[in-house]
mmCIF file of C-alpha atoms in Angstrom:
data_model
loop_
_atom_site.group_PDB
_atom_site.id
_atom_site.type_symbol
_atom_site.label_atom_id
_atom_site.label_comp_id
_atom_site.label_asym_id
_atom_site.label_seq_id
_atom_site.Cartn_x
_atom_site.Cartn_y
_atom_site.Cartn_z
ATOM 1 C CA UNK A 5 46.811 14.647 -84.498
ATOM 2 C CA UNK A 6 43.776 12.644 -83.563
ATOM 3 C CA UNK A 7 45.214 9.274 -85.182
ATOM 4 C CA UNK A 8 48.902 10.404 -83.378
ATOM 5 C CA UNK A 9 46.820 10.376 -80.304
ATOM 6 C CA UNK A 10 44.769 6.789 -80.984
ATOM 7 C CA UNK A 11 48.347 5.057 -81.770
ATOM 8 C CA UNK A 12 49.680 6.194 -78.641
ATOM 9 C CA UNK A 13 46.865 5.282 -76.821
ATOM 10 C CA UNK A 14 46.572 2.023 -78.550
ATOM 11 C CA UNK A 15 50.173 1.233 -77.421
ATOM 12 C CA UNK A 16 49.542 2.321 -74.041
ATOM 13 C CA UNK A 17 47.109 -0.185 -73.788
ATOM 14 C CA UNK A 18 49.032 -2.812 -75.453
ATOM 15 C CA UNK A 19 51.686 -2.033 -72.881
ATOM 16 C CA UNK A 20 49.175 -2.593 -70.100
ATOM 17 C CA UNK A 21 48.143 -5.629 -70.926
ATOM 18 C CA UNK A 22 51.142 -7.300 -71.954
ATOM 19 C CA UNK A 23 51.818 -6.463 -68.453
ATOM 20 C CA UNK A 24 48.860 -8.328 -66.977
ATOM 21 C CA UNK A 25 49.682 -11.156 -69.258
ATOM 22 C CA UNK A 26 52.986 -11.579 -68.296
ATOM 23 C CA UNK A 27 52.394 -11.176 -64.360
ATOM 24 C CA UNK A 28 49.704 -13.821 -64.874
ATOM 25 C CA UNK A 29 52.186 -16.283 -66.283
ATOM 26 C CA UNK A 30 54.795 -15.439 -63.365
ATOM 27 C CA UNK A 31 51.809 -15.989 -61.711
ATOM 28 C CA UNK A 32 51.079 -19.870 -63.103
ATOM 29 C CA UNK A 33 54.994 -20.736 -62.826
ATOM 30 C CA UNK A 34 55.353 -19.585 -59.081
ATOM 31 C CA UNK A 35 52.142 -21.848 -58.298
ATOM 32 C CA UNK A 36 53.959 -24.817 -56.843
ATOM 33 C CA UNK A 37 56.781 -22.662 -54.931
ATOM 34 C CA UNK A 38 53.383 -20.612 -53.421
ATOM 35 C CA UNK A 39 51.645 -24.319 -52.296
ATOM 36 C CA UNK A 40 54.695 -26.136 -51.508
ATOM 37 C CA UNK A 41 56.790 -23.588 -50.356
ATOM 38 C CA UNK A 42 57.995 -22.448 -46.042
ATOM 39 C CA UNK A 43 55.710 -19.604 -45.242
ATOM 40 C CA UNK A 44 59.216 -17.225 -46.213
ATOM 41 C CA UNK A 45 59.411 -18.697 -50.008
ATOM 42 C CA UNK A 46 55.939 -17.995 -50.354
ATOM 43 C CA UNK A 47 55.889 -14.374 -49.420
ATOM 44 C CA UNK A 48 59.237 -13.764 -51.371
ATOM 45 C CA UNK A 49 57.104 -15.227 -54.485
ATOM 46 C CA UNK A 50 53.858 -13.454 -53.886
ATOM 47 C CA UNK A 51 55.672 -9.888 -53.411
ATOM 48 C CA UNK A 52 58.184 -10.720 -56.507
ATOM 49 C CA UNK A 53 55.031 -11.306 -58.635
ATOM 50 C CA UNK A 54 53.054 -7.891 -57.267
ATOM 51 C CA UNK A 55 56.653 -6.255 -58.133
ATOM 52 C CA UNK A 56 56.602 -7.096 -61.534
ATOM 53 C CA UNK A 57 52.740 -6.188 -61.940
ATOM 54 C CA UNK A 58 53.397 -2.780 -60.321
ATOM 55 C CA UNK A 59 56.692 -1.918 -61.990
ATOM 56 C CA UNK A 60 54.896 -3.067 -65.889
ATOM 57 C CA UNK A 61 52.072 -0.641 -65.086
ATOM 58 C CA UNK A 62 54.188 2.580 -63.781
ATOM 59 C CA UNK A 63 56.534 1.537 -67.107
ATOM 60 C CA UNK A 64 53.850 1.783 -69.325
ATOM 61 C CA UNK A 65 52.286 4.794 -68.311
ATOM 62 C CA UNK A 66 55.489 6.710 -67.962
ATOM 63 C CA UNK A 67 56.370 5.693 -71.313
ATOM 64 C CA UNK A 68 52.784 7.215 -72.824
ATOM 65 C CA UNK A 69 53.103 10.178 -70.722
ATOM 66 C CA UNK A 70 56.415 10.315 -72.602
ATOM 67 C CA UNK A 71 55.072 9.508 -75.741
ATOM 68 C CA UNK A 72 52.423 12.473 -75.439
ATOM 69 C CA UNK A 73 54.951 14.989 -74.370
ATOM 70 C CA UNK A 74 57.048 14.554 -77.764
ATOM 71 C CA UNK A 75 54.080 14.663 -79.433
ATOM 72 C CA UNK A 76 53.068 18.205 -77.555
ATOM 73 C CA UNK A 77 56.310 19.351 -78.341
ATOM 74 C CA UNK A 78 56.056 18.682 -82.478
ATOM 75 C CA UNK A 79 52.406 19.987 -82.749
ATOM 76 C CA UNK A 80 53.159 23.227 -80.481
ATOM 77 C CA UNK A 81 50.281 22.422 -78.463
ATOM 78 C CA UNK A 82 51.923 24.759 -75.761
ATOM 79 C CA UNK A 83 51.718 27.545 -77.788
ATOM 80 C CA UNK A 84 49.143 30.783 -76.419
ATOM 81 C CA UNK A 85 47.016 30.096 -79.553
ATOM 82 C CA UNK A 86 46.906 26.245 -79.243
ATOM 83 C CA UNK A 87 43.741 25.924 -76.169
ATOM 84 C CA UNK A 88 41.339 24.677 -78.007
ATOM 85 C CA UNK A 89 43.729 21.756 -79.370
ATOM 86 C CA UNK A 90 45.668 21.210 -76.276
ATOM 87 C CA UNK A 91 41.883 20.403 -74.961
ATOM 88 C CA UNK A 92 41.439 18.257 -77.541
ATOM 89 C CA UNK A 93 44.299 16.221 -77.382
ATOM 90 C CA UNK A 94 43.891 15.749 -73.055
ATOM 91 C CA UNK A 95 40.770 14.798 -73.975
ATOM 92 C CA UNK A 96 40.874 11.993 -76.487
ATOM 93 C CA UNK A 97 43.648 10.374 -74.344
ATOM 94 C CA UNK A 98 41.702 10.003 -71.461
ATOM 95 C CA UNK A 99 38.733 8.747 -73.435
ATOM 96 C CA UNK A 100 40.933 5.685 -74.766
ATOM 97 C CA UNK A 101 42.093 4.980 -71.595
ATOM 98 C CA UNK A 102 39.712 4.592 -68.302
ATOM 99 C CA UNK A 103 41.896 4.229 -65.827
ATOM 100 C CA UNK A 104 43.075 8.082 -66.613
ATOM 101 C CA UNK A 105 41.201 10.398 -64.519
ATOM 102 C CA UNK A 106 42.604 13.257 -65.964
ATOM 103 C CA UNK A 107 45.354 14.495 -68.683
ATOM 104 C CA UNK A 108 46.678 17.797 -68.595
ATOM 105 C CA UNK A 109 49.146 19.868 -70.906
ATOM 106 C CA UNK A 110 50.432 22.701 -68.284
ATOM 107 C CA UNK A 111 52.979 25.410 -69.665
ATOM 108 C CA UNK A 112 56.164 25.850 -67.902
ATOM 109 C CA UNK A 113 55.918 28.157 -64.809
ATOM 110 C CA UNK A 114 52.154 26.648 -64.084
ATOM 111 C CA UNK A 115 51.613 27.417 -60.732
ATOM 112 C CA UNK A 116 47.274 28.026 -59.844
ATOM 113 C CA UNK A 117 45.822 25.049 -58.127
ATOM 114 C CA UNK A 118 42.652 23.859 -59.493
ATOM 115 C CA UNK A 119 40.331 22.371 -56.794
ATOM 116 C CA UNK A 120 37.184 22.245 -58.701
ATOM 117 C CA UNK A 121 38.141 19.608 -60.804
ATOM 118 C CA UNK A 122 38.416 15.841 -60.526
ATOM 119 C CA UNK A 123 40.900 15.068 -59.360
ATOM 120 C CA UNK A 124 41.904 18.094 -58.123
ATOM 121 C CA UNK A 125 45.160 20.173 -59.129
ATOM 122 C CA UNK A 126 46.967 20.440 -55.651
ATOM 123 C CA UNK A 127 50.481 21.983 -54.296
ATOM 124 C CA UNK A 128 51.888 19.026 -54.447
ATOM 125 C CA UNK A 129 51.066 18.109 -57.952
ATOM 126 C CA UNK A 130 52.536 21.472 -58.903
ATOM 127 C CA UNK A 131 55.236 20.373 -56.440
ATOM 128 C CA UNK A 132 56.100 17.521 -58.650
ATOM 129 C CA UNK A 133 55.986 19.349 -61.700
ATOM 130 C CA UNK A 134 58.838 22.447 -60.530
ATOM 131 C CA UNK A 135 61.308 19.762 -59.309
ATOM 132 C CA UNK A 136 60.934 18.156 -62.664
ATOM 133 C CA UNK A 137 61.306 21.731 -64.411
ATOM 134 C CA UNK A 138 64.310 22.144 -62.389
ATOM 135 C CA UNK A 139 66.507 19.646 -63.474
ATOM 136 C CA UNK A 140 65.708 17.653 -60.193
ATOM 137 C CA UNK A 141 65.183 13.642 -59.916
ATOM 138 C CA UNK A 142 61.343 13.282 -59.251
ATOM 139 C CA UNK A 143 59.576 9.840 -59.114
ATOM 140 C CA UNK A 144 58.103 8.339 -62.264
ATOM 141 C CA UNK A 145 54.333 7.707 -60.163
ATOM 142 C CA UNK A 146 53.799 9.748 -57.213
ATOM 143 C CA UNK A 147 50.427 9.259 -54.993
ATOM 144 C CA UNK A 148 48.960 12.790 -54.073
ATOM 145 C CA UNK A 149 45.761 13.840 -51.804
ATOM 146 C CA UNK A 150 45.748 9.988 -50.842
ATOM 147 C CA UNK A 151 42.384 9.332 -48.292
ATOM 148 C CA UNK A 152 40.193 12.170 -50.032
ATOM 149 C CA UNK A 153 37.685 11.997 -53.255
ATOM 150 C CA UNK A 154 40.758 13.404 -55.326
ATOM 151 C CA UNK A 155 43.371 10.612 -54.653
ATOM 152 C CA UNK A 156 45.357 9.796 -57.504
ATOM 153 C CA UNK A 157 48.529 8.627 -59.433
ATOM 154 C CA UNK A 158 50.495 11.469 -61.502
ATOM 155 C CA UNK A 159 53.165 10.433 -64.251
ATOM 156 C CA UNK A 160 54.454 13.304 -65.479
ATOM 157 C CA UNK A 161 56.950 14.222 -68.472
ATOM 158 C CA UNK A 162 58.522 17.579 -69.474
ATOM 159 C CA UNK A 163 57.527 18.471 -72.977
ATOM 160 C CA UNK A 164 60.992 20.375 -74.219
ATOM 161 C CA UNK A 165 61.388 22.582 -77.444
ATOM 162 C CA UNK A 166 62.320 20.572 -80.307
ATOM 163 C CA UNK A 167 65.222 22.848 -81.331
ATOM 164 C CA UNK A 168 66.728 23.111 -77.996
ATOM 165 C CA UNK A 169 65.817 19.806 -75.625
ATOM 166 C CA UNK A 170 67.270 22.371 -72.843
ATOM 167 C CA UNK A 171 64.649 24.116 -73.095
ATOM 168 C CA UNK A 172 61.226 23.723 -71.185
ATOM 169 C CA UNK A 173 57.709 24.274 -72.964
ATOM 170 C CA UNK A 174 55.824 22.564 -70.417
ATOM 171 C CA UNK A 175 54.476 19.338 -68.879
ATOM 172 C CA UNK A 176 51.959 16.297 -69.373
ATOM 173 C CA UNK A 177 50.248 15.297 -66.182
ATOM 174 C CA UNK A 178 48.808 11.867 -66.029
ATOM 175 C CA UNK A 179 46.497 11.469 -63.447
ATOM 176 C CA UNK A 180 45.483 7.642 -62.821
ATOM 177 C CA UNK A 181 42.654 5.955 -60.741
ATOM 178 C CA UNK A 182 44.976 4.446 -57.483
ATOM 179 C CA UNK A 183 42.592 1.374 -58.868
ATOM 180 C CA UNK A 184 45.085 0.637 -61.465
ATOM 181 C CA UNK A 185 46.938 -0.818 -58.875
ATOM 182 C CA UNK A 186 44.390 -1.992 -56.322
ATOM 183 C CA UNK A 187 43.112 -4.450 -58.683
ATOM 184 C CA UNK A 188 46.426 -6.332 -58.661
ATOM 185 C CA UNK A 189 46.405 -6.672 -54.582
ATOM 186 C CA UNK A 190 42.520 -7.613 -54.389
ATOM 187 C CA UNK A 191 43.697 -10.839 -55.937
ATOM 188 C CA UNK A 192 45.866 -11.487 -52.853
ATOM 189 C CA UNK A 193 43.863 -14.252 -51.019
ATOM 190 C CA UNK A 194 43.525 -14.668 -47.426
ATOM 191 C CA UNK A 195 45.198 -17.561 -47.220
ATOM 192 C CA UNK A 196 48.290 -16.296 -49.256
ATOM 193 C CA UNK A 197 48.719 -13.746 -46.705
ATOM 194 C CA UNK A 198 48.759 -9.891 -46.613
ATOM 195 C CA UNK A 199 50.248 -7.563 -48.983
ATOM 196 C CA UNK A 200 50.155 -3.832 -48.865
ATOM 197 C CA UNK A 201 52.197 -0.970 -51.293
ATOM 198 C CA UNK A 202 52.821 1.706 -49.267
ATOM 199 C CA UNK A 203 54.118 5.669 -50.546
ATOM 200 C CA UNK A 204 57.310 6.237 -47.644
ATOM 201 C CA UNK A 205 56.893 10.530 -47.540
ATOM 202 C CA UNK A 206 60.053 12.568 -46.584
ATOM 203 C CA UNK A 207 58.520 12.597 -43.480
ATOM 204 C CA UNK A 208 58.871 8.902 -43.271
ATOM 205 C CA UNK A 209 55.098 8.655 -43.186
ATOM 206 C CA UNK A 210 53.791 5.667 -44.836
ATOM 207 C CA UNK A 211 50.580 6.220 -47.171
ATOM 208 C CA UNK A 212 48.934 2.784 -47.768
ATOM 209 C CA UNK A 213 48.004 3.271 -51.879
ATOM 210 C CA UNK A 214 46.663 -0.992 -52.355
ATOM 211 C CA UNK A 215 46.293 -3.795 -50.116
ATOM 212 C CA UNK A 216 45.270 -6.766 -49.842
ATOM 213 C CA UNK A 217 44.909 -10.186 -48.389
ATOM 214 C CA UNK A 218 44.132 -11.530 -44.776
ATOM 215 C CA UNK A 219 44.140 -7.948 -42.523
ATOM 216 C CA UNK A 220 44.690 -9.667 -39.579
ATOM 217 C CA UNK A 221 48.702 -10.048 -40.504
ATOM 218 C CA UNK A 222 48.579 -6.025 -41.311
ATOM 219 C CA UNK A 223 50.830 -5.869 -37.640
ATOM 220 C CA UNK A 224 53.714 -6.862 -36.874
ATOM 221 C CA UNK A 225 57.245 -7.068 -38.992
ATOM 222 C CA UNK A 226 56.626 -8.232 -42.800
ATOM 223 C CA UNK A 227 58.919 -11.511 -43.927
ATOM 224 C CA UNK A 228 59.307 -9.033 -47.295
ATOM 225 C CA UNK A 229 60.127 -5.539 -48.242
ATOM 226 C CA UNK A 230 60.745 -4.506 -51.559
ATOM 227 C CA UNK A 231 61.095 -0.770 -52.842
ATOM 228 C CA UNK A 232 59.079 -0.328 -56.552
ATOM 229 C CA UNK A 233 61.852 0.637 -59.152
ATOM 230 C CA UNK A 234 61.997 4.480 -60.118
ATOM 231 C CA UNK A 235 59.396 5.656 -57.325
ATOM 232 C CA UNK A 236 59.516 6.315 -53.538
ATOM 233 C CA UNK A 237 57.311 3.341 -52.736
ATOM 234 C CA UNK A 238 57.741 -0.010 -51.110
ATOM 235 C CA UNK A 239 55.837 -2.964 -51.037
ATOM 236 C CA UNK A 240 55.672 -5.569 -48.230
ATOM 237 C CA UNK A 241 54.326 -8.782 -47.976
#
């Protein structure tokens, strides 16, 4: 299991930083459009390039997360008399990869909040997790407890029997750093302007998750809106 675990890891990784790479050369090819470009042109190339670094990152994660739950589902880990590997396996998963805060294997019907640990289990996690049990379309990141000690990222996939995909076993919970994605907007300069991904709640409440740039353009209308494939957030520019 432990070398299952290291090759999925290892590809998560890979996945990660092919991401990186390839923002980096979108990066070098928008150059002259960013430095010759109207003031519009440049903001539709800044936010295009923070699109494809945000949407690479959520893809590879969600893909691991999926990765782990098929692997969950061949071992058994969700069986009653599987603890002490289930622990085993969150753990070695989130050793290979820093920017995971915390991996959990919860069985179907998981419902006790945990708020001694870091980050904390929360109603809403759970939230996320019994939409996803019930058939329902839930978002492939999801920001949760933003502003507070435990603010963090969940990917999530449904581990299903292997005999009967119909039926749920359980779930991986990914929980990442909301750095993963602040890193990407810290390279926003001043002079490029001001970016900022936001998390739009049912509510229509607007959760600010990264920013970054020259804060003194935070008001007012943004030149460019664009939503973050497969989640409920939006990033402006």
């Amino acid at each position: 299991m432990a070398l299952s675990i290291q090759r999925i890891a290892s590809t998560s990784a890979t996945l990660v930083l092919l991401a990186v790479l390839c923002a980096a050369g979108a990066a070098y090819v928008l150059l002259n459009s960013l430095e010759s470009g109207t003031q519009q042109q440049r903001a539709e190339s800044g936010a295009h390039l923070l699109q494809v670094q945000v949407e690479a990152l959520v893809a590879s994660y969600k893909d691991s997360t999926r990765r782990l739950a098929a692997r969950a589902a061949e071992t058994g880990l969700l069986n009653d008399n599987k603890a002490v590997e289930r622990a085993a396996f969150a753990g070695q998963f989130a050793l290979a990869l820093p920017q995971v805060l915390k991996l959990r294997l919860l069985p179907a019907g998981a419902r006790d909040v945990d708020a001694s640990s870091v980050p904390e289990l929360s109603d809403v996690c759970l939230d996320l997790l019994d939409r996803s049990e019930k058939g329902q379309t839930i978002p492939d990141a999801e920001l949760h407890l933003s502003a507070t000690p435990s603010a963090h990222i969940d990917v999530s996939a449904l581990v299903t029997d292997p005999a009967d995909s119909k039926q749920v076993l359980g779930h991986v919970l990914l929980s990442l750093d909301p750095a993963t994605l602040r890193s990407a907007f810290a390279a926003v300069k001043p002079g490029d302007g001001y970016a900022e991904l936001r998390q739009v709640t049912p509510t229509g409440e607007a959760l600010v998750i990264a920013s970054g740039g020259d804060t003194n353009l935070k008001t007012g209308a943004a030149p460019v809106t664009r939503n973050i494939t497969g989640t409920s957030w939006q990033l402006t520019y």
